[in-house]
XYZ file of C-alpha atoms in Angstrom:
319
model
C 102.303 121.211 104.318
C 102.513 124.097 101.506
C 99.359 126.454 100.389
C 99.086 124.356 96.973
C 99.652 121.064 98.484
C 97.251 121.522 100.960
C 94.377 122.878 97.719
C 95.435 119.844 95.366
C 94.644 117.260 98.379
C 91.219 118.896 99.418
C 90.661 118.787 95.605
C 91.532 115.151 95.001
C 89.095 114.326 98.330
C 86.774 116.677 96.503
C 86.845 114.624 92.678
C 86.955 111.473 94.874
C 83.895 112.445 96.324
C 82.232 113.699 92.889
C 83.338 110.018 91.286
C 81.058 108.353 94.120
C 78.422 110.234 93.245
C 78.691 109.313 89.681
C 79.008 105.418 91.364
C 75.322 106.326 92.458
C 73.844 107.558 89.645
C 74.879 104.801 87.991
C 73.285 102.251 89.970
C 69.458 104.240 89.936
C 70.369 105.311 85.931
C 70.042 101.129 85.486
C 66.589 101.435 87.308
C 65.212 105.176 86.358
C 64.984 107.398 83.757
C 67.387 110.129 83.690
C 64.501 112.219 84.001
C 63.529 111.236 87.103
C 67.239 110.780 88.478
C 67.711 114.789 87.743
C 64.175 115.958 88.788
C 64.555 113.982 92.827
C 68.105 115.653 93.018
C 67.135 119.114 91.914
C 63.833 118.521 94.295
C 67.112 117.848 97.372
C 69.312 119.667 96.261
C 66.905 123.214 96.512
C 67.232 123.284 100.812
C 71.109 123.799 100.594
C 70.563 126.036 97.769
C 68.213 127.909 99.723
C 70.622 128.198 102.472
C 73.097 129.622 100.473
C 70.370 132.193 99.034
C 69.934 133.544 102.499
C 73.810 134.361 102.860
C 73.482 136.765 99.952
C 73.111 139.864 100.936
C 73.527 141.977 97.735
C 70.526 144.649 96.996
C 68.863 143.893 93.608
C 65.775 141.405 91.739
C 66.086 138.148 90.493
C 65.449 139.258 86.993
C 68.731 138.461 85.020
C 70.888 141.740 83.125
C 71.426 139.995 80.402
C 68.158 137.309 79.931
C 69.738 135.846 76.205
C 72.808 134.752 77.669
C 71.194 133.979 80.853
C 68.768 131.291 78.637
C 71.132 130.127 76.565
C 72.852 129.144 80.184
C 69.758 127.546 81.340
C 69.632 125.634 78.227
C 73.006 124.238 78.304
C 72.457 123.541 81.687
C 69.703 121.385 81.638
C 71.249 119.438 79.088
C 73.766 118.626 80.105
C 72.434 117.323 83.931
C 70.122 115.144 81.526
C 72.421 113.706 79.419
C 75.544 113.345 81.569
C 72.968 111.119 84.145
C 72.407 109.047 80.683
C 75.300 108.571 79.638
C 77.074 107.754 83.246
C 73.961 104.887 83.204
C 74.907 103.377 79.341
C 79.033 103.869 79.380
C 81.122 102.018 81.271
C 82.786 105.454 83.900
C 86.067 105.610 82.432
C 84.604 106.205 78.874
C 82.037 108.598 80.130
C 84.840 110.996 82.340
C 87.238 110.709 78.697
C 84.383 112.538 76.628
C 83.327 114.998 78.899
C 87.004 115.960 79.642
C 86.223 117.585 76.352
C 85.080 120.583 77.594
C 87.918 122.363 78.234
C 88.863 121.842 74.727
C 85.256 123.427 73.852
C 85.698 126.073 76.281
C 88.800 127.089 74.798
C 87.225 127.329 71.113
C 84.423 129.329 72.110
C 86.279 131.756 74.573
C 87.137 132.992 70.490
C 84.187 134.273 69.849
C 81.832 134.772 72.934
C 85.350 136.253 74.681
C 87.091 137.690 72.206
C 89.918 135.745 73.318
C 93.089 135.378 71.039
C 93.799 131.280 70.719
C 97.293 131.014 69.575
C 98.844 127.973 67.553
C 100.159 126.375 70.649
C 96.781 126.364 71.814
C 95.031 125.415 68.720
C 97.454 122.392 68.270
C 96.624 121.198 71.604
C 92.783 121.418 70.948
C 93.228 119.519 68.127
C 95.171 116.968 69.203
C 92.501 116.417 72.345
C 89.622 115.932 70.147
C 91.643 113.900 68.139
C 91.802 112.108 71.632
C 88.093 111.836 71.924
C 87.960 109.917 68.595
C 89.864 107.215 69.879
C 87.331 107.188 72.559
C 84.713 106.742 70.677
C 86.845 105.011 67.616
C 83.803 105.975 64.864
C 83.494 103.255 62.130
C 85.287 100.352 64.008
C 82.451 100.335 66.912
C 79.323 101.601 67.811
C 77.995 104.599 68.890
C 74.601 104.596 70.819
C 72.525 106.879 72.203
C 74.960 106.913 75.194
C 78.045 108.067 73.808
C 76.319 110.896 71.526
C 74.406 112.229 75.527
C 78.547 112.139 76.807
C 79.252 114.701 74.464
C 76.346 116.701 74.241
C 76.814 117.049 78.014
C 80.919 118.334 77.081
C 79.749 120.551 74.683
C 76.699 121.706 77.063
C 78.781 122.162 80.013
C 81.474 124.251 77.883
C 78.724 127.162 76.981
C 77.146 127.143 80.541
C 80.708 128.100 81.587
C 81.590 130.416 78.333
C 78.224 132.442 79.403
C 79.400 132.613 83.357
C 82.794 133.796 82.153
C 80.534 136.606 79.604
C 77.848 137.862 82.211
C 79.498 136.641 85.432
C 80.715 140.385 86.414
C 77.227 141.720 85.541
C 74.735 139.171 87.145
C 74.082 138.277 90.822
C 75.327 135.161 91.599
C 72.076 133.679 93.118
C 70.473 134.154 89.168
C 72.908 132.475 88.521
C 72.750 129.872 90.450
C 68.798 129.803 91.122
C 67.524 129.695 86.911
C 68.806 126.576 85.911
C 67.633 124.822 88.975
C 63.849 126.128 88.846
C 64.060 125.813 84.732
C 65.679 121.979 85.632
C 62.826 120.962 88.387
C 60.289 122.540 85.949
C 61.594 120.909 82.608
C 61.927 117.430 84.776
C 57.987 117.710 86.450
C 56.573 117.682 82.989
C 58.470 114.559 81.864
C 58.099 112.352 85.005
C 54.430 111.573 84.147
C 55.780 110.163 81.250
C 58.653 107.852 83.028
C 58.004 108.074 86.473
C 58.453 104.585 88.380
C 57.554 104.475 92.040
C 60.575 104.068 94.519
C 61.748 102.492 97.146
C 62.939 104.287 100.268
C 66.032 102.602 99.878
C 66.443 104.435 96.246
C 65.335 107.632 97.751
C 67.892 107.476 100.231
C 70.418 106.620 97.281
C 69.139 110.078 95.910
C 69.359 112.040 98.728
C 73.102 110.425 98.731
C 73.258 112.300 95.413
C 72.586 115.661 96.750
C 74.507 115.810 100.018
C 78.127 113.738 97.970
C 77.261 117.116 95.591
C 77.454 119.573 98.055
C 79.971 117.511 99.964
C 82.372 117.290 97.042
C 81.904 121.537 96.460
C 82.524 122.415 99.543
C 85.922 120.087 99.665
C 86.689 122.073 96.047
C 85.493 125.979 97.663
C 88.213 124.694 100.036
C 90.825 123.974 97.522
C 90.244 127.377 95.351
C 90.903 129.249 98.896
C 94.124 127.355 99.369
C 95.781 126.961 96.313
C 96.255 128.142 93.021
C 93.545 127.665 90.129
C 96.722 126.282 87.853
C 97.376 123.353 90.339
C 93.945 122.612 91.209
C 92.173 122.772 87.431
C 93.568 119.652 86.825
C 93.230 117.529 89.832
C 89.625 116.820 87.743
C 91.461 114.127 85.824
C 92.030 112.047 88.868
C 88.467 110.751 88.152
C 89.766 108.343 85.823
C 91.609 105.886 88.289
C 88.215 106.686 90.477
C 86.475 105.890 87.375
C 88.660 102.479 86.614
C 88.400 101.115 90.285
C 84.814 101.861 90.587
C 83.885 100.156 87.020
C 85.537 97.155 87.937
C 84.875 96.706 91.542
C 80.765 97.655 91.123
C 79.796 96.620 87.347
C 82.526 94.640 86.201
C 84.151 97.183 83.488
C 87.632 96.645 82.020
C 89.084 100.118 80.441
C 90.168 98.933 76.985
C 93.607 99.887 75.110
C 91.594 102.912 72.647
C 89.539 104.319 75.872
C 93.020 104.303 77.954
C 94.880 106.505 75.065
C 92.236 108.684 74.045
C 92.068 109.608 77.817
C 95.492 110.386 78.274
C 95.549 112.349 74.831
C 92.759 114.095 76.512
C 94.305 114.269 79.389
C 97.380 116.086 78.494
C 95.807 118.279 76.042
C 94.185 119.677 78.572
C 97.100 120.438 80.916
C 98.700 122.071 78.277
C 95.341 124.255 78.188
C 95.620 124.919 81.927
C 99.767 125.245 81.829
C 99.241 127.986 79.290
C 96.637 129.696 80.741
C 97.822 129.808 83.694
C 100.760 132.439 81.752
C 100.155 136.012 82.548
C 101.290 136.955 78.606
C 99.186 134.190 77.518
C 95.878 134.040 77.861
C 93.603 137.609 79.043
C 90.479 135.309 80.364
C 91.705 132.361 80.627
C 88.332 130.815 80.431
C 89.477 127.367 81.418
C 90.914 128.140 85.062
C 87.973 130.055 85.831
C 85.735 126.926 85.532
C 86.801 126.638 88.536
C 84.510 122.447 88.542
C 82.498 120.438 86.914
C 80.271 121.015 83.813
C 77.261 122.383 85.089
C 74.047 120.723 85.373
C 71.662 122.929 86.749
C 71.205 120.252 89.720
C 73.696 122.046 92.138
C 75.386 125.112 92.311
C 78.253 125.673 90.691
C 81.685 126.056 93.324
C 82.274 129.854 91.934
C 78.951 131.345 92.276
C 79.148 129.417 95.981
C 82.394 131.817 96.657
C 80.694 134.712 95.076
C 77.805 134.581 97.646
C 79.506 133.750 100.633
C 82.177 137.095 99.208
C 85.062 134.901 99.222
C 86.714 135.915 96.113
C 88.630 132.533 93.941
C 92.282 132.980 93.248
C 93.186 133.253 89.676
């Protein structure tokens, strides 16, 4: 088996684990506030993050070099986590994924003012087509949009902002700083909200929260292996396989069926995202390749992102 084939296989398994992770989020989201779920997810992720921090031998303090950019990234990650968890709890899985898949399109737009990226006509057309796909999924005017749709869009925007800021400051900041601040702030903010939303949790549900943290860790490890083996242009599109798992899991566990507008809109969004990835993989088409270097799902501040874990481990991700 070729290196790219192995990488793609590991990525497919990783995103299957992520999709299973999201099923557990949806189950708990039907009972508990997203603030409570995020709080315990971060709490249970800290031991794994601590092990990673112990492996970072790079000297320096934990004070950010770019405090305002770090503040923006941290705020975006906190918003992304809460909104994503809420969207998964109230919207069909496939519809939530379709909206979240708009994040690479938004990264492409943000790369212009933040990274000085030049986006030419073809990528602009891909972005516009992808955003039209989002409108197909949302169907404004013909269906009632609720807070879940708004949360999914806010999560896609927040994830794009967090990712593009990492591309902006990642060369200057220590990986542990980029990793730690969103998790700590998430913990503090959710802890402040917890007294207003807390419901006692039986041991079974606490175990499910442990599954969320563990599955996120396993999926990230598999993605690290995928990016170590294969090219980013091959691995990145594998994230769209989550829509297949979402359709199956939604039907199996939640009696959800994917309607035609969601199917068409998701197809349009995925096609435009694939085109952007292919364009960025050409050395003469993009200087910064901001979408290719995102490397993982949107930043939620609940678990360390893949690129940071690779940098801490001293492994340079393929470009």
